Coordinates of C-alpha atoms in Angstrom, one line a residue:
X919 CA 48.5 23.3 -18.8
X920 CA 46.6 26.4 -20.0
X921 CA 42.9 26.5 -19.1
X922 CA 40.2 24.7 -21.1
X923 CA 37.0 26.3 -22.4
X924 CA 34.3 26.1 -19.7
X925 CA 31.6 23.5 -20.3
X926 CA 27.8 23.7 -20.1
X927 CA 27.8 27.5 -19.7
X928 CA 24.2 28.8 -19.4
X929 CA 22.3 31.5 -17.5
X930 CA 18.7 31.5 -16.1
X931 CA 16.4 33.2 -13.6
X932 CA 14.2 31.6 -10.9
X933 CA 12.4 34.8 -9.7
X934 CA 12.8 37.3 -12.6
X935 CA 14.9 39.4 -10.3
X936 CA 18.2 37.5 -10.1
X937 CA 20.2 36.0 -12.9
X938 CA 22.4 32.9 -12.2
X939 CA 25.0 31.5 -14.6
X940 CA 26.5 28.0 -14.1
X941 CA 29.3 26.1 -15.8
X942 CA 31.8 23.3 -15.2
X943 CA 35.6 23.5 -15.7
X944 CA 36.8 22.2 -19.0
X945 CA 39.6 20.1 -17.7
X946 CA 42.5 19.7 -15.3
X947 CA 45.4 22.3 -15.6
X948 CA 47.5 20.8 -12.8
X949 CA 48.0 24.3 -11.4
X950 CA 47.0 25.0 -7.8
X951 CA 46.9 27.8 -5.2
X952 CA 47.6 31.2 -6.7
X953 CA 48.2 29.7 -10.1
X954 CA 44.8 27.8 -10.2
X955 CA 42.3 29.0 -12.9
X956 CA 40.3 32.1 -12.2
X957 CA 36.8 32.8 -13.7
X958 CA 35.5 36.3 -14.5
X959 CA 32.0 37.3 -15.9
X960 CA 31.4 40.3 -18.0
X961 CA 28.4 41.6 -20.0
X962 CA 28.8 43.2 -23.4
X963 CA 25.5 45.1 -23.8
X964 CA 25.7 46.9 -20.4
X965 CA 29.5 47.0 -20.6
X966 CA 29.8 45.6 -17.1
X967 CA 33.2 44.0 -16.8
X968 CA 34.5 41.7 -14.1
X969 CA 31.3 42.0 -12.1
X970 CA 31.7 38.4 -10.8
X971 CA 35.0 36.6 -10.0
X972 CA 35.1 33.1 -8.7
X973 CA 37.5 30.2 -8.3
X974 CA 35.9 26.7 -8.3
X975 CA 37.2 23.2 -8.7
X976 CA 34.1 21.3 -10.1
X977 CA 30.7 23.1 -10.4
X978 CA 30.7 26.9 -10.7
X979 CA 28.0 29.5 -10.5
X980 CA 27.6 33.3 -10.2
X981 CA 24.4 35.3 -9.5
X982 CA 23.6 39.0 -9.7
X983 CA 20.6 41.4 -9.8
X984 CA 19.2 41.8 -13.4
X985 CA 17.6 45.2 -12.9
X986 CA 15.5 46.1 -15.9
X987 CA 17.7 44.6 -18.6
X988 CA 16.0 41.9 -20.6
X989 CA 18.6 40.9 -23.2
X990 CA 21.9 39.7 -21.9
X991 CA 25.3 38.8 -23.6
X992 CA 27.3 37.2 -20.8
X993 CA 30.9 36.0 -21.2
X994 CA 32.8 33.8 -18.8
X995 CA 36.6 34.1 -19.0
X996 CA 39.0 31.5 -17.4
X997 CA 42.7 32.2 -17.2
X998 CA 45.9 31.1 -15.5
X999 CA 49.6 32.0 -16.0
X1000 CA 49.7 29.9 -19.2
X1001 CA 46.7 31.3 -21.1
X1002 CA 42.9 32.1 -21.1
X1003 CA 39.7 30.8 -22.7
X1004 CA 36.1 32.2 -22.9
X1005 CA 32.5 31.0 -23.3
X1006 CA 29.5 33.2 -24.2
X1007 CA 25.7 33.0 -23.6
X1008 CA 23.3 35.4 -25.2
X1009 CA 19.7 35.2 -23.9
X1010 CA 16.3 36.9 -23.2
X1011 CA 15.7 36.6 -19.5
X1012 CA 12.0 35.9 -20.2
X1013 CA 13.1 32.8 -22.1
X1014 CA 15.3 31.5 -19.3
X1015 CA 12.7 30.9 -16.6
X1016 CA 13.8 28.0 -14.3
X1017 CA 11.1 28.0 -11.5
X1018 CA 11.8 26.8 -8.0
X1019 CA 10.1 23.6 -7.0
X1020 CA 6.4 23.7 -5.9
X1021 CA 5.8 23.4 -2.2
X1022 CA 3.0 22.8 0.3
X1023 CA 1.7 19.8 -1.8
X1024 CA -1.5 18.3 -0.2
X1025 CA -4.5 16.3 -1.4
X1026 CA -8.2 15.6 -1.2
X1027 CA -9.5 12.1 -2.0
X1028 CA -12.5 10.0 -2.7
X1029 CA -12.6 6.3 -3.5
X1030 CA -11.6 6.8 -7.1
X1031 CA -10.2 10.4 -7.3
X1032 CA -7.3 12.4 -5.8
X1033 CA -7.2 16.2 -6.1
X1034 CA -3.7 17.6 -5.6
X1035 CA -3.0 21.2 -4.5
X1036 CA 0.3 23.0 -4.4
X1037 CA 1.8 26.5 -4.0
X1038 CA 4.7 28.3 -5.6
X1039 CA 6.1 31.8 -5.5
X1040 CA 4.6 34.7 -7.5
X1041 CA 6.9 35.0 -10.6
X1042 CA 4.5 37.3 -12.5
X1043 CA 4.6 34.8 -15.2
X1044 CA 2.2 32.0 -16.2
X1045 CA 3.5 28.5 -15.3
X1046 CA 2.8 25.1 -16.8
X1047 CA 2.8 22.3 -14.2
X1048 CA 3.2 18.6 -14.5
X1049 CA 2.0 16.0 -12.0
X1050 CA 3.5 12.5 -11.7
X1051 CA 1.4 9.8 -10.1
X1052 CA 3.0 6.4 -9.3
X1053 CA 0.6 3.5 -9.0
X1054 CA 1.2 0.5 -6.7
X1055 CA 2.6 -1.6 -9.5
X1056 CA 5.2 1.0 -10.3
X1057 CA 3.4 2.3 -13.4
X1058 CA 3.9 6.1 -13.8
X1059 CA 1.2 8.5 -15.1
X1060 CA 2.0 12.1 -16.0
X1061 CA -0.7 14.8 -16.1
X1062 CA -0.3 18.4 -17.2
X1063 CA -2.1 21.5 -15.9
X1064 CA -2.0 25.2 -16.5
X1065 CA -3.8 27.8 -14.4
X1066 CA -2.8 31.5 -14.2
X1067 CA -5.8 32.6 -12.2
X1068 CA -4.1 32.1 -8.8
X1069 CA -0.9 31.2 -7.2
X1070 CA -2.5 28.1 -5.6
X1071 CA -2.6 25.4 -8.2
X1072 CA -4.5 22.0 -8.3
X1073 CA -5.2 19.0 -10.5
X1074 CA -7.7 16.1 -10.2
X1075 CA -6.6 12.5 -11.0
X1076 CA -9.5 10.2 -11.8
X1077 CA -10.0 6.5 -12.5
X1078 CA -8.1 5.3 -9.4
X1079 CA -8.6 2.2 -7.4
X1080 CA -10.4 2.4 -4.0
X1081 CA -8.3 2.0 -0.9
X1082 CA -5.1 2.1 -2.8
X1083 CA -1.9 4.0 -2.0
X1084 CA -0.4 6.4 -4.6
X1085 CA 2.6 8.6 -4.6
X1086 CA 2.5 12.0 -6.3
X1087 CA 4.8 15.0 -7.0
X1088 CA 4.7 18.2 -9.0
X1089 CA 7.1 20.3 -11.1
X1090 CA 6.5 23.5 -13.2
X1091 CA 7.9 25.4 -16.1
X1092 CA 7.1 28.6 -18.0
X1093 CA 3.9 28.3 -20.0
X1094 CA 5.3 30.6 -22.6
X1095 CA 8.9 30.2 -23.9
X1096 CA 9.3 27.0 -21.9
X1097 CA 13.0 26.3 -21.2
X1098 CA 13.3 23.9 -18.3
X1099 CA 11.3 22.1 -15.7
X1100 CA 11.7 23.0 -12.1
X1101 CA 12.9 20.4 -9.6
X1102 CA 10.2 18.0 -8.3
X1103 CA 8.3 18.8 -5.2
X1104 CA 8.5 16.6 -2.2
X1105 CA 6.5 13.4 -2.9
X1106 CA 3.1 13.1 -1.3
X1107 CA 1.8 9.6 -0.3
X1108 CA -2.0 9.5 -0.4
X1109 CA -4.5 6.6 -0.1
X1110 CA -7.9 6.6 -1.8
X1111 CA -10.9 6.0 0.4
X1112 CA -12.7 2.6 0.6
X1113 CA -15.3 1.6 -1.9
X1114 CA -17.8 -1.2 -2.5
X1115 CA -16.0 -4.6 -2.9
X1116 CA -15.8 -5.5 -6.6
X1117 CA -16.5 -9.0 -7.9
X1118 CA -17.4 -12.2 -6.2
X1119 CA -15.6 -14.6 -3.9
X1120 CA -14.5 -18.0 -5.1
X1121 CA -16.3 -20.4 -2.8
X1122 CA -16.2 -24.2 -2.3
X1123 CA -17.5 -26.8 0.1
X1124 CA -16.9 -30.2 1.6
X1125 CA -19.9 -32.3 2.5
X1126 CA -19.8 -34.9 5.3
X1127 CA -22.9 -37.0 5.7
X1128 CA -23.9 -37.5 9.3
X1129 CA -27.0 -38.9 11.1
X1130 CA -30.0 -36.6 10.5
X1131 CA -28.3 -34.5 7.8
X1132 CA -25.0 -33.2 6.6
X1133 CA -22.1 -31.2 7.8
X1134 CA -21.0 -28.7 5.2
X1135 CA -17.6 -27.0 5.6
X1136 CA -17.5 -23.8 3.5
X1137 CA -14.3 -22.3 2.1
X1138 CA -13.7 -19.1 0.3
X1139 CA -10.9 -17.1 -1.2
X1140 CA -10.4 -13.9 -3.2
X1141 CA -9.9 -14.4 -6.9
X1142 CA -7.4 -12.3 -8.9
X1143 CA -10.3 -10.4 -10.4
X1144 CA -11.9 -9.7 -6.9
X1145 CA -11.1 -6.3 -5.3
X1146 CA -11.8 -5.8 -1.7
X1147 CA -11.6 -2.0 -2.2
X1148 CA -11.0 -1.7 1.5
X1149 CA -10.3 -3.7 4.6
X1150 CA -12.6 -6.7 4.8
X1151 CA -14.4 -6.7 8.1
X1152 CA -16.3 -10.0 7.9
X1153 CA -17.8 -12.6 5.6
X1154 CA -21.6 -13.0 5.7
X1155 CA -22.8 -16.6 5.2
X1156 CA -26.5 -17.2 4.5
X1157 CA -28.2 -20.5 3.8
X1158 CA -31.8 -21.5 3.2
X1159 CA -33.8 -24.5 2.1
X1160 CA -35.0 -24.2 -1.4
X1161 CA -38.5 -25.3 -0.3
X1162 CA -41.0 -22.5 -0.4
X1163 CA -41.6 -20.7 2.9
X1164 CA -38.3 -21.7 4.6
X1165 CA -36.5 -19.0 6.6
X1166 CA -32.8 -18.1 5.9
X1167 CA -30.1 -18.6 8.5
X1168 CA -27.1 -16.3 8.8
X1169 CA -23.8 -16.1 10.5
X1170 CA -21.0 -13.5 10.3
X1171 CA -17.5 -14.9 10.2
X1172 CA -14.5 -12.6 11.2
X1173 CA -12.2 -11.7 8.4
X1174 CA -9.3 -13.6 9.8
X1175 CA -11.0 -16.9 8.8
X1176 CA -11.6 -18.3 5.4
X1177 CA -13.8 -21.2 6.3
X1178 CA -16.7 -22.2 8.5
X1179 CA -19.0 -25.2 9.1
X1180 CA -22.7 -25.4 9.1
X1181 CA -25.3 -28.2 9.5
X1182 CA -28.1 -28.7 7.0
X1183 CA -30.7 -31.4 6.8
X1184 CA -31.3 -33.7 3.8
X1185 CA -33.3 -31.1 1.9
X1186 CA -31.8 -29.1 -1.0
X1187 CA -30.1 -25.9 0.2
X1188 CA -28.9 -22.6 -1.3
X1189 CA -25.8 -21.1 0.3
X1190 CA -24.4 -17.6 -0.4
X1191 CA -21.3 -15.8 0.9
X1192 CA -20.5 -12.1 0.7
X1193 CA -17.4 -10.1 1.7
X1194 CA -18.1 -6.9 3.8
X1195 CA -16.0 -3.8 4.3
X1196 CA -16.9 -0.5 5.9
X1197 CA -18.8 0.7 2.8
X1198 CA -20.8 -2.2 1.5
X1199 CA -21.1 -6.0 0.7
X1200 CA -19.7 -7.7 -2.4
X1201 CA -21.9 -9.5 -4.8
X1202 CA -23.0 -12.9 -3.3
X1203 CA -21.3 -16.1 -4.4
X1204 CA -23.8 -19.0 -4.5
X1205 CA -23.6 -22.8 -4.0
X1206 CA -26.5 -25.2 -4.3
X1207 CA -26.4 -28.4 -2.2
X1208 CA -28.7 -31.0 -3.7
X1209 CA -31.2 -33.0 -1.8
X1210 CA -29.7 -36.1 -0.1
X1211 CA -30.5 -39.2 -2.1
X1212 CA -30.3 -42.9 -1.4
X1213 CA -26.8 -42.7 -2.9
X1214 CA -25.9 -40.2 -0.2
X1215 CA -27.0 -42.8 2.4
X1216 CA -24.8 -45.4 0.7
X1217 CA -21.9 -42.9 0.9
X1218 CA -22.6 -42.5 4.6
X1219 CA -22.8 -46.3 5.1
X1220 CA -19.5 -46.7 3.2
X1221 CA -17.9 -43.9 5.2
X1222 CA -18.7 -45.7 8.4
X1223 CA -17.2 -48.9 7.0
X1224 CA -14.1 -47.1 5.7
X1225 CA -14.8 -48.0 2.1
X1226 CA -15.3 -46.1 -1.1
X1227 CA -17.5 -46.8 -4.0
X1228 CA -15.7 -44.7 -6.6
X1229 CA -12.3 -46.2 -7.5
X1230 CA -9.2 -44.0 -7.5
X1231 CA -7.2 -43.6 -10.7
X1232 CA -3.4 -43.0 -10.5
X1233 CA -1.8 -39.8 -11.8
X1234 CA 1.8 -38.9 -12.3
X1235 CA 3.9 -36.0 -11.3
X1236 CA 5.8 -33.7 -13.8
X1237 CA 8.4 -31.0 -13.5
X1238 CA 5.7 -28.4 -13.1
X1239 CA 3.3 -30.3 -10.8
X1240 CA 0.9 -33.3 -10.9
X1241 CA -0.9 -33.9 -14.2
X1242 CA -4.6 -34.8 -14.0
X1243 CA -7.0 -35.6 -16.8
X1244 CA -10.6 -36.5 -16.8
X1245 CA -13.4 -37.4 -19.2
X1246 CA -15.3 -34.3 -20.3
X1247 CA -19.1 -34.2 -20.1
X1248 CA -21.1 -31.8 -22.1
X1249 CA -23.6 -31.4 -19.3
X1250 CA -21.4 -29.2 -17.1
X1251 CA -20.4 -25.5 -17.6
X1252 CA -17.3 -25.8 -15.4
X1253 CA -15.1 -28.3 -13.5
X1254 CA -13.6 -28.1 -10.1
X1255 CA -10.6 -30.0 -8.7
X1256 CA -10.0 -30.1 -5.0
X1257 CA -7.1 -31.5 -2.9
X1258 CA -5.2 -31.1 0.4
X1259 CA -1.8 -29.4 0.4
X1260 CA -1.0 -31.3 3.6
X1261 CA -3.0 -34.5 3.5
X1262 CA -1.5 -35.9 6.7
X1263 CA -2.9 -33.0 8.8
X1264 CA -6.4 -33.2 10.0
X1265 CA -8.4 -31.3 9.2
X1266 CA -6.5 -30.6 6.0
X1267 CA -6.3 -27.3 4.3
X1268 CA -8.6 -27.9 1.4
X1269 CA -7.6 -26.3 -1.9
X1270 CA -9.5 -26.0 -5.2
X1271 CA -9.2 -24.8 -8.7
X1272 CA -11.9 -24.1 -11.3
X1273 CA -11.7 -24.9 -15.0
X1274 CA -13.8 -24.0 -18.0
X1275 CA -16.2 -26.4 -19.8
X1276 CA -13.7 -27.1 -22.6
X1277 CA -10.9 -28.3 -20.3
X1278 CA -10.2 -32.0 -19.7
X1279 CA -6.7 -31.9 -18.2
X1280 CA -4.6 -29.7 -15.9
X1281 CA -1.3 -29.6 -14.1
X1282 CA -1.9 -28.9 -10.4
X1283 CA 1.0 -27.2 -8.8
X1284 CA 1.7 -26.0 -5.3
X1285 CA 4.7 -24.9 -3.3
X1286 CA 3.5 -27.3 -0.6
X1287 CA 3.9 -30.4 -2.8
X1288 CA 6.9 -32.5 -1.9
X1289 CA 8.2 -35.9 -3.2
X1290 CA 7.0 -39.1 -1.4
X1291 CA 3.7 -37.7 -0.2
X1292 CA 0.4 -39.1 -1.7
X1293 CA -2.1 -36.5 -2.8
X1294 CA -5.7 -37.2 -3.5
X1295 CA -7.7 -35.2 -6.0
X1296 CA -11.5 -35.1 -6.6
X1297 CA -12.9 -33.9 -9.9
X1298 CA -16.4 -32.3 -9.9
X1299 CA -18.6 -31.2 -12.7
X1300 CA -20.6 -28.0 -12.0
X1301 CA -23.8 -26.7 -13.6
X1302 CA -26.0 -23.8 -12.2
X1303 CA -23.9 -23.8 -9.0
X1304 CA -24.5 -27.5 -8.4
X1305 CA -21.5 -29.8 -8.2
X1306 CA -21.3 -33.5 -8.7
X1307 CA -18.3 -35.8 -8.0
X1308 CA -17.1 -37.4 -11.3
X1309 CA -13.7 -38.9 -10.6
X1310 CA -11.1 -39.5 -8.0
X1311 CA -7.3 -39.5 -8.6
X1312 CA -4.3 -40.1 -6.4
X1313 CA -0.7 -39.5 -7.1
X1314 CA 2.7 -38.1 -6.2
X1315 CA 4.8 -35.2 -7.3
X1316 CA 7.5 -37.8 -7.6
X1317 CA 7.7 -41.3 -6.1
X1318 CA 10.3 -42.5 -3.6
X1319 CA 11.4 -46.0 -2.8
X1320 CA 9.3 -47.9 -0.2
X1321 CA 10.9 -47.8 3.3
X1322 CA 9.2 -51.0 4.4
X1323 CA 10.1 -54.5 3.2
X1324 CA 7.5 -57.3 2.7
X1325 CA 7.2 -59.6 5.7
X1326 CA 7.9 -63.2 4.7
X1327 CA 5.4 -65.4 6.5
X1328 CA 6.0 -68.8 5.0
X1329 CA 8.9 -70.7 3.4
X1330 CA 8.3 -74.1 1.7
X1331 CA 11.6 -75.9 0.9
X1332 CA 12.3 -78.9 -1.4
X1333 CA 15.7 -80.2 -2.4
X1334 CA 15.7 -78.0 -5.5
X1335 CA 13.2 -75.1 -4.9
X1336 CA 11.9 -72.7 -2.3
X1337 CA 8.5 -71.1 -2.2
X1338 CA 8.3 -67.7 -0.4
X1339 CA 5.0 -66.2 0.8
X1340 CA 4.8 -62.7 2.2
X1341 CA 2.5 -59.9 3.4
X1342 CA 2.6 -56.3 2.2
X1343 CA -0.1 -53.5 2.5
X1344 CA -0.1 -52.0 -1.0
X1345 CA -2.9 -49.6 -0.1
X1346 CA -0.9 -48.0 2.7
X1347 CA -1.4 -44.2 2.1
X1348 CA 1.8 -43.4 4.0
X1349 CA 3.9 -45.3 1.3
X1350 CA 6.1 -42.8 -0.6
X1351 CA 5.1 -44.4 -3.9
X1352 CA 2.8 -46.8 -5.6
X1353 CA 4.0 -50.4 -5.1
X1354 CA 4.4 -51.7 -8.7
X1355 CA 5.6 -55.2 -7.8
X1356 CA 8.3 -57.2 -6.0
X1357 CA 11.8 -58.4 -6.5
X1358 CA 13.0 -61.8 -5.1
X1359 CA 16.7 -62.1 -4.7
X1360 CA 18.5 -65.5 -4.3
X1361 CA 22.2 -66.4 -4.0
X1362 CA 24.2 -69.3 -2.6
X1363 CA 26.4 -68.4 0.3
X1364 CA 29.4 -69.7 -1.6
X1365 CA 29.9 -68.5 -5.2
X1366 CA 27.8 -66.6 -7.6
X1367 CA 24.3 -67.2 -8.7
X1368 CA 23.3 -68.4 -12.2
X1369 CA 19.9 -69.8 -11.8
X1370 CA 17.8 -70.4 -14.9
X1371 CA 15.2 -67.7 -15.6
X1372 CA 16.8 -65.1 -13.4
X1373 CA 18.6 -61.8 -14.1
X1374 CA 21.9 -60.9 -12.6
X1375 CA 21.9 -58.2 -9.9
X1376 CA 25.2 -56.7 -8.6
X1377 CA 25.4 -55.3 -5.1
X1378 CA 27.6 -52.5 -4.0
X1379 CA 30.2 -54.9 -2.8
X1380 CA 30.3 -56.5 -6.3
X1381 CA 28.7 -59.7 -5.2
X1382 CA 26.1 -61.2 -7.5
X1383 CA 22.5 -62.1 -6.8
X1384 CA 19.8 -63.8 -8.9
X1385 CA 16.8 -61.5 -9.3
X1386 CA 13.2 -62.4 -10.1
X1387 CA 10.6 -59.8 -10.9
X1388 CA 6.9 -60.0 -9.9
X1389 CA 5.0 -57.2 -11.7
X1390 CA 1.7 -57.8 -10.0
X1391 CA 1.6 -56.1 -6.5
X1392 CA -1.3 -58.4 -5.5
X1393 CA 0.8 -61.5 -6.1
X1394 CA 2.5 -62.3 -2.9
X1395 CA 4.1 -65.7 -3.4
X1396 CA 6.9 -66.9 -5.7
X1397 CA 8.7 -70.2 -6.2
X1398 CA 12.4 -70.2 -7.1
X1399 CA 13.5 -73.4 -8.9
X1400 CA 16.7 -75.0 -10.0
X1401 CA 18.3 -74.8 -6.6
X1402 CA 21.1 -77.2 -5.5
X1403 CA 20.3 -79.8 -2.8
X1404 CA 22.0 -79.6 0.5
X1405 CA 23.1 -76.0 -0.1
X1406 CA 22.8 -72.8 2.0
X1407 CA 21.2 -69.8 0.2
X1408 CA 20.4 -66.2 1.2
X1409 CA 17.1 -64.8 0.0
X1410 CA 15.4 -61.4 0.2
X1411 CA 12.1 -59.9 -1.0
X1412 CA 11.8 -56.2 -1.8
X1413 CA 8.8 -54.1 -2.9
X1414 CA 9.6 -51.6 -5.7
X1415 CA 7.7 -48.3 -6.5
X1416 CA 8.0 -45.8 -9.3
X1417 CA 10.9 -44.4 -7.4
X1418 CA 12.8 -47.7 -7.3
X1419 CA 13.6 -49.7 -4.1
X1420 CA 15.9 -49.3 -1.1
X1421 CA 19.2 -51.2 -0.9
X1422 CA 19.0 -54.7 0.6
X1423 CA 20.0 -54.7 4.2
X1424 CA 18.7 -58.0 5.7
X1425 CA 18.8 -61.4 4.1
X1426 CA 17.0 -64.6 5.1
X1427 CA 19.1 -67.8 5.1
X1428 CA 17.8 -71.2 4.0
X1429 CA 19.2 -74.7 3.7
X1430 CA 17.9 -77.0 0.9
X1431 CA 17.6 -80.7 2.1
X1432 CA 19.2 -83.8 0.6
X1433 CA 17.6 -85.3 -2.5
X1434 CA 15.7 -88.4 -1.1
X1435 CA 15.2 -90.0 -4.5
X1436 CA 18.9 -89.9 -5.1
X1437 CA 19.5 -91.6 -1.7
X1438 CA 17.0 -94.3 -2.6
X1439 CA 18.8 -94.9 -6.0
X1440 CA 22.1 -95.0 -4.3
X1441 CA 20.8 -97.5 -1.7
X1442 CA 19.5 -99.8 -4.4
X1443 CA 22.5 -99.5 -6.7
X1444 CA 25.3 -99.4 -4.2
X1445 CA 24.4 -100.0 -0.6
X1446 CA 22.1 -103.0 -1.0
X1447 CA 24.4 -105.0 -3.3
X1448 CA 27.4 -104.2 -1.1
X1449 CA 25.5 -105.3 2.0
X1450 CA 24.4 -108.5 0.4
X1451 CA 27.9 -109.3 -0.8
X1452 CA 29.3 -108.6 2.7
X1453 CA 26.7 -111.0 4.3
X1454 CA 27.4 -113.7 1.7
X1455 CA 31.1 -113.4 2.3
X1456 CA 30.6 -113.5 6.0
X1457 CA 28.3 -116.7 5.8
X1458 CA 30.1 -118.3 2.8
X1459 CA 30.0 -121.8 4.2
X1460 CA 26.3 -121.5 5.1
X1461 CA 25.4 -120.0 1.8
X1462 CA 27.3 -122.7 -0.1
X1463 CA 25.8 -125.4 2.0
X1464 CA 22.3 -123.9 1.6
X1465 CA 22.4 -123.0 -2.1
X1466 CA 24.8 -125.4 -3.7
X1467 CA 25.9 -128.3 -1.4
X1468 CA 28.2 -131.0 -2.7
X1469 CA 25.6 -133.6 -1.9
X1470 CA 22.1 -132.1 -1.9
X1471 CA 19.9 -133.1 1.0
X1472 CA 16.4 -133.6 -0.1
X1473 CA 15.1 -132.3 3.2
X1474 CA 17.3 -129.1 3.1
X1475 CA 17.2 -128.3 -0.6
X1476 CA 15.3 -125.1 -1.3
X1477 CA 14.7 -126.3 -4.8
X1478 CA 12.4 -129.0 -3.4
X1479 CA 10.3 -126.4 -1.6
X1480 CA 8.0 -126.2 -4.6
X1481 CA 4.7 -128.1 -4.6
X1482 CA 5.4 -130.3 -7.5
X1483 CA 8.3 -131.8 -5.6
X1484 CA 6.2 -132.6 -2.6
X1485 CA 4.5 -135.9 -1.9
X1486 CA 2.6 -135.5 1.3
X1487 CA 5.0 -134.0 3.8
X1488 CA 8.0 -135.5 2.2
X1489 CA 10.3 -133.8 -0.3
X1490 CA 11.0 -136.2 -3.2
X1491 CA 13.7 -135.7 -5.8
X1492 CA 13.1 -137.9 -8.8
X1493 CA 16.3 -139.4 -10.1
X1494 CA 15.1 -139.1 -13.7
X1495 CA 14.9 -135.4 -13.3
X1496 CA 18.6 -134.8 -12.9
X1497 CA 21.9 -136.5 -13.8
X1498 CA 23.9 -136.8 -10.6
X1499 CA 27.7 -136.6 -10.7
X1500 CA 28.2 -138.8 -7.6
X1501 CA 26.1 -141.4 -5.9
X1502 CA 26.6 -142.0 -2.2
X1503 CA 24.8 -143.7 0.6
X1504 CA 24.0 -141.2 3.2
X1505 CA 22.7 -143.7 5.7
X1506 CA 22.4 -147.3 5.1
X1507 CA 19.4 -147.7 7.4
X1508 CA 17.7 -144.8 5.8
X1509 CA 18.5 -146.1 2.3
X1510 CA 17.1 -149.4 3.1
X1511 CA 14.0 -147.8 4.4
X1512 CA 13.6 -145.7 1.2

């Protein structure tokens, strides 16, 4: 194809002595070797023709000595065997200044200022320079300067943070007839000097009553508004009784620690902590520990016994953390919540967070919170640097099922019921959830369960159980009624939490006894009559002779055993009392005697 018109054709000078023109090929001609496009520069005003010939594939340039000429009309011609094209640039060389990049950039510093210095070549023209300062957060600040008095330029950047690293670079352009910025200089990394720490530390404490006084563990951390303004060397801890005339005590804690323990007696005590760097101390953060009272002695007594006076309320986890609320009091100017990220470690890493006086709830979040771990929170009210414990809370990020089953201690059986009694420690802090109650499961070995008052529960193998729910975790006994006598059952007791319960693994097997009342009734109605009948049948002659003989014998008749038939020791049957069917002489001699 014939050549295309060159693109981006322009000319400039970097030292007021040499002119350089640059351009890019307009397109692909698909001609190569001797037939590839050829570029030629010519100047109309000086009538210089073909003073620069080049052949370039991508980026093209051509330079020459300007002499004393100021106005230029330069034409670039591209041609091949199929045609030619041209592009023209008319310019004043004073208006086409494109300086070289500044060099030898260096800086001076204080804690809040940086003064940058740089050099550039003598162009015999005033330059306008721009400095770029990149702050640690990535924010970019541009500052302009112009100084024609010397070839060594400088600029001062103020309002910087102490002991902070900045990056800076410089570029320049013509102050008059500005055309284009130079390339940036090599970047300079510079750190401001250290300054006095700004702000106060956030401090907290944990008080442990001991004999003769109290152990106070002090904690501190840097708040978002605190600026160390240097490398912290140490933390200076000072404490002093508030009574007049007492002398302060001091310790210096290395910067690698964020806590320490001191001992104080039962008097009121003022504690202050300051951060120290090479320049100065920060402002002191103050805590006031009140005088130990009788209540403190009670707390000590209860701590020895392992009991607590203040009851713990339960709190619930959310998607963002653990939600805690408390009753606000107008007396306090702030509230503090403290907790342990790892409560199973001793000593735990105490954490705390402060809230304003108008706050009565918060979501406590931590990357250390995991499901199934019980976390304890203490809520304090603070006024004039004095803190008082207000409430205690305990809860989980999310509850998990209990891994332990209640231990059945006693089983009382009747023919139609079973009473189960069990033990379970609902206050066990290692439990992965709060025990909300219990489930009692019952089912006969053969067949499904359909006991009155129960709910159906389906196991993974599709077998059915009867389920009873006890919603009071302190109630540890239950009676299952309406069982069948002489039947084998399987039973189980499970504790459930807010996270549910684990699957049933082990059953207890019981056998209900026979119904004794039913046996008695059967004996009376069936066995006794049958036995009597059998005996009567076996002794039929004796029974007949005894109860209804053909000829009654007065001496043998049971009828004559009553008193009214007795006269002395003899049994007498009055003939007038009955109508005999047969009269017979039993014994003539006896008859005569009678």
